[in-house]
PDB file of C-alpha atoms in Angstrom:
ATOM      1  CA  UNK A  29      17.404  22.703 -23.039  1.00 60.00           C
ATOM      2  CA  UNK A  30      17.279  22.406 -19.491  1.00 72.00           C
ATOM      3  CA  UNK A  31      17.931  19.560 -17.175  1.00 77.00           C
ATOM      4  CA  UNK A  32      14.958  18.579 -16.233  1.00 70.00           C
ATOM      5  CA  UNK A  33      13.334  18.972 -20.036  1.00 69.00           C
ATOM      6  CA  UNK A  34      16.280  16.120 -20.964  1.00 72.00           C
ATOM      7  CA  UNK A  35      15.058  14.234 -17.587  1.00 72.00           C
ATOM      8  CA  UNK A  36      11.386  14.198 -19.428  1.00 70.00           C
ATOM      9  CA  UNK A  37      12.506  12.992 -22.740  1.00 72.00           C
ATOM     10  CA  UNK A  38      14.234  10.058 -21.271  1.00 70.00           C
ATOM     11  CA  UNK A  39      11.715   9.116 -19.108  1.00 72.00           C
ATOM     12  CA  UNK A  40       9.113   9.202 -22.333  1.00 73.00           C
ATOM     13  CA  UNK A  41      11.984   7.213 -23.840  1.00 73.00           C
ATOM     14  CA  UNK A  42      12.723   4.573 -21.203  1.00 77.00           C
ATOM     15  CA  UNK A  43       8.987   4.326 -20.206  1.00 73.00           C
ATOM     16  CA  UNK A  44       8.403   3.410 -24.357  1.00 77.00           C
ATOM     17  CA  UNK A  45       5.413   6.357 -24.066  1.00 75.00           C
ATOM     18  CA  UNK A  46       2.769   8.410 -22.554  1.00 78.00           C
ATOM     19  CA  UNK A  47       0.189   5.551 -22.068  1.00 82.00           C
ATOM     20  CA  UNK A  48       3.098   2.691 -21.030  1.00 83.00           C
ATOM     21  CA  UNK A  49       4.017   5.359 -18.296  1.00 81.00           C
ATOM     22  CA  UNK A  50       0.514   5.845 -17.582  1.00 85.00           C
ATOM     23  CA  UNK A  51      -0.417   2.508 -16.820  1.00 88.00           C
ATOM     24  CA  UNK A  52       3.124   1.500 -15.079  1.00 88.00           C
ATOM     25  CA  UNK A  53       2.608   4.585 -12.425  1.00 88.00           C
ATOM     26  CA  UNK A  54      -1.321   3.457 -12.438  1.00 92.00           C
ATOM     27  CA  UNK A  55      -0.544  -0.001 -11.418  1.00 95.00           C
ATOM     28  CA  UNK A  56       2.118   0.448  -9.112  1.00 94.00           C
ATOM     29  CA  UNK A  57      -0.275   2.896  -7.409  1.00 94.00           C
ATOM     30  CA  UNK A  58      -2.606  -0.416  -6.898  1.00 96.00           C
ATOM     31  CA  UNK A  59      -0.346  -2.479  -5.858  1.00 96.00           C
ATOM     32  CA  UNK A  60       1.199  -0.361  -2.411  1.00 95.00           C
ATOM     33  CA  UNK A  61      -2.666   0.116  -2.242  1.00 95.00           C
ATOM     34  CA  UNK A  62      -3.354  -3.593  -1.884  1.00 97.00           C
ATOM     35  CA  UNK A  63      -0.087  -3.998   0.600  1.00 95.00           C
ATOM     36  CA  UNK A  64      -0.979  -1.081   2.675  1.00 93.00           C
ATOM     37  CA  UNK A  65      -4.864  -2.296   3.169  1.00 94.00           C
ATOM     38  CA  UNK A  66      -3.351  -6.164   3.132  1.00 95.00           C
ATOM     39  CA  UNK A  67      -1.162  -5.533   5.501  1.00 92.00           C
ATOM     40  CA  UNK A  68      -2.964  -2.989   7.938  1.00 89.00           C
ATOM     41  CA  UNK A  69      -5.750  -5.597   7.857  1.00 89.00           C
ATOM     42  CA  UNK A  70      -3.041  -8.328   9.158  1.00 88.00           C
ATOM     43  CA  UNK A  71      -2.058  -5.970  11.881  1.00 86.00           C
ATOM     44  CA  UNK A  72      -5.292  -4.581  12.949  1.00 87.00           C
ATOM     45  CA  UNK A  73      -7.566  -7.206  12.724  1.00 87.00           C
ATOM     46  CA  UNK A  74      -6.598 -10.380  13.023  1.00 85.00           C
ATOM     47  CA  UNK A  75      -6.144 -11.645  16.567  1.00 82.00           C
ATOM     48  CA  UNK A  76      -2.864 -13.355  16.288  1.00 82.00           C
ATOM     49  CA  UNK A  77      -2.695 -14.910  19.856  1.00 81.00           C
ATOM     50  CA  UNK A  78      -6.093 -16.536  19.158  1.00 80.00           C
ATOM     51  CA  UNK A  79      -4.557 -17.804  15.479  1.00 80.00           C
ATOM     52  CA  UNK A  80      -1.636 -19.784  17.359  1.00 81.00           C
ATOM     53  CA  UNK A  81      -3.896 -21.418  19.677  1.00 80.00           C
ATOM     54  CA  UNK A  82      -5.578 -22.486  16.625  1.00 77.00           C
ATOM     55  CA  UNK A  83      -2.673 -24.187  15.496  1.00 65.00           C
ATOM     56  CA  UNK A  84      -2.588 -26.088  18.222  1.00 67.00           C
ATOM     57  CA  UNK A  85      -6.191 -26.977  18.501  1.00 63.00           C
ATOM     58  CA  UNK A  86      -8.409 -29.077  15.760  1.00 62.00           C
ATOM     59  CA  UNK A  87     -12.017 -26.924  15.790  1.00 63.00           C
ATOM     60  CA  UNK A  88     -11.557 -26.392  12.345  1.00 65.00           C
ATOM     61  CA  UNK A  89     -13.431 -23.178  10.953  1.00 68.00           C
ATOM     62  CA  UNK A  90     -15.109 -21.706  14.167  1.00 75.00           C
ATOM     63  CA  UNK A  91     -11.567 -21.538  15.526  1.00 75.00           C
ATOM     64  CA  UNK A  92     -10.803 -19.638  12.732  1.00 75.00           C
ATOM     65  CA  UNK A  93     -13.764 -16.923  12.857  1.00 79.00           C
ATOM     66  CA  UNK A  94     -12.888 -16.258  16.736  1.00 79.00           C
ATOM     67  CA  UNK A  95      -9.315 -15.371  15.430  1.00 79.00           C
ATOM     68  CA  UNK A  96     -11.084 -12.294  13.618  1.00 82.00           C
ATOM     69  CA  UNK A  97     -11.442  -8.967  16.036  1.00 83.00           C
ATOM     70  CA  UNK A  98     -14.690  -7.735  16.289  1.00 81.00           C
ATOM     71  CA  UNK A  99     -13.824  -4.121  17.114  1.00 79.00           C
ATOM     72  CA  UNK A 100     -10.488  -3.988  16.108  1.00 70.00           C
ATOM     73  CA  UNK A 101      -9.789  -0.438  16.583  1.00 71.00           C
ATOM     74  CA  UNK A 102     -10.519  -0.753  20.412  1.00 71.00           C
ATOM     75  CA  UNK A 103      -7.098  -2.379  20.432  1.00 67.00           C
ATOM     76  CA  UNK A 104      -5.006  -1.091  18.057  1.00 74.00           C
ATOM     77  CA  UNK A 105      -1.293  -0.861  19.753  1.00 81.00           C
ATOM     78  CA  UNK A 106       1.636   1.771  18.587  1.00 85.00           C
ATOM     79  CA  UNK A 107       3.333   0.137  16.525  1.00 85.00           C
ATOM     80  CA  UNK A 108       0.118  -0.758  14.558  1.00 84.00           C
ATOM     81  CA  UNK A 109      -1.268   2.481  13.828  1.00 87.00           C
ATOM     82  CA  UNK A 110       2.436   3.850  13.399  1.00 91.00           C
ATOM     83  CA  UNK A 111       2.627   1.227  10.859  1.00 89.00           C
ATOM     84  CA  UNK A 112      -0.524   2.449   9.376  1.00 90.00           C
ATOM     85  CA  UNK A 113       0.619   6.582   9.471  1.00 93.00           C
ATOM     86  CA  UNK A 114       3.524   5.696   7.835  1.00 95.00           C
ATOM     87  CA  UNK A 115       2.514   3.661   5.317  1.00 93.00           C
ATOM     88  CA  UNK A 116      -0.675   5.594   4.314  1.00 94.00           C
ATOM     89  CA  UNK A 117       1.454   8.823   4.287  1.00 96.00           C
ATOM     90  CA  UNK A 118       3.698   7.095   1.510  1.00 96.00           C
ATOM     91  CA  UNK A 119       1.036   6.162  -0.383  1.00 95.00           C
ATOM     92  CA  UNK A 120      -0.410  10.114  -0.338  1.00 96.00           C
ATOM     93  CA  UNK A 121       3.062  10.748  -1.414  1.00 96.00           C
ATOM     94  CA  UNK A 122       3.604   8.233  -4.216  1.00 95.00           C
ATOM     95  CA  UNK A 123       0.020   9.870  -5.698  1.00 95.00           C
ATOM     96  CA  UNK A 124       0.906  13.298  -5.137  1.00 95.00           C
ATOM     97  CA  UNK A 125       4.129  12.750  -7.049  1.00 92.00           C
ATOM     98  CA  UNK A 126       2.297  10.447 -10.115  1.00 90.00           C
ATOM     99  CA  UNK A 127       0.052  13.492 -10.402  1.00 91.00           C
ATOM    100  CA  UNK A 128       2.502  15.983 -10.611  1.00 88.00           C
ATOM    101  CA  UNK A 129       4.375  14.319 -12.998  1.00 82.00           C
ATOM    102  CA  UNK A 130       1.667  13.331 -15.149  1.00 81.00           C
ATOM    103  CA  UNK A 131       0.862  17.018 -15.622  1.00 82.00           C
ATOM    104  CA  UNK A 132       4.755  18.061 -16.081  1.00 75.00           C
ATOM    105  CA  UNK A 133       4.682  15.305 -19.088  1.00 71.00           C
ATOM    106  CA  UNK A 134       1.485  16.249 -20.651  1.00 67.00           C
TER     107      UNK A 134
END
């Protein structure tokens, strides 16, 4: 048997199955979905100059609104969309890998 067949039958045995490996790889596919759009909206979107004067104001809700861009992608800095590249790329890479080893277990 070769390496990589025993690699397969312990991860069918640690993973406790086909479907439990299914849905752990499924979910953890969500979840850097939901921090990479979470987190790209933090950076992109929200004006976070206008948030801290917030804080220090009392205007309640309209403050609040003003605090979201309008045309965010008008200023979208460096380290933002580098942030964004990186972390989108991963993603591609995390799904490209579930795939491929969804097909090497089936």
């Amino acid at each position: 048997m070769r390496p990589r067949a025993l690699y397969q039958v312990y991860q069918y045995y640690a993973g406790k199955g086909f479907t439990a490996i299914l849905v752990s790889g499924f979910l953890h596919l969500g979840i850097l979905l939901f921090t990479v759009v979470f987190s790209s909206f933090l950076l992109i979107w929200i004006d976070w100059a206008e948030l801290l004067e917030c804080g220090r104001e009392d205007e309640g809700t309209e403050c609040l609104s003003r605090a979201i861009r309008d045309d965010a992608w008008d200023g979208v800095g460096f380290f933002s969309f580098g942030y964004v590249t990186v972390f989108v790329t991963f993603l591609l890479f995390q799904l490209a890998r579930y795939v491929h080893d969804l097909r090497a277990m089936h």
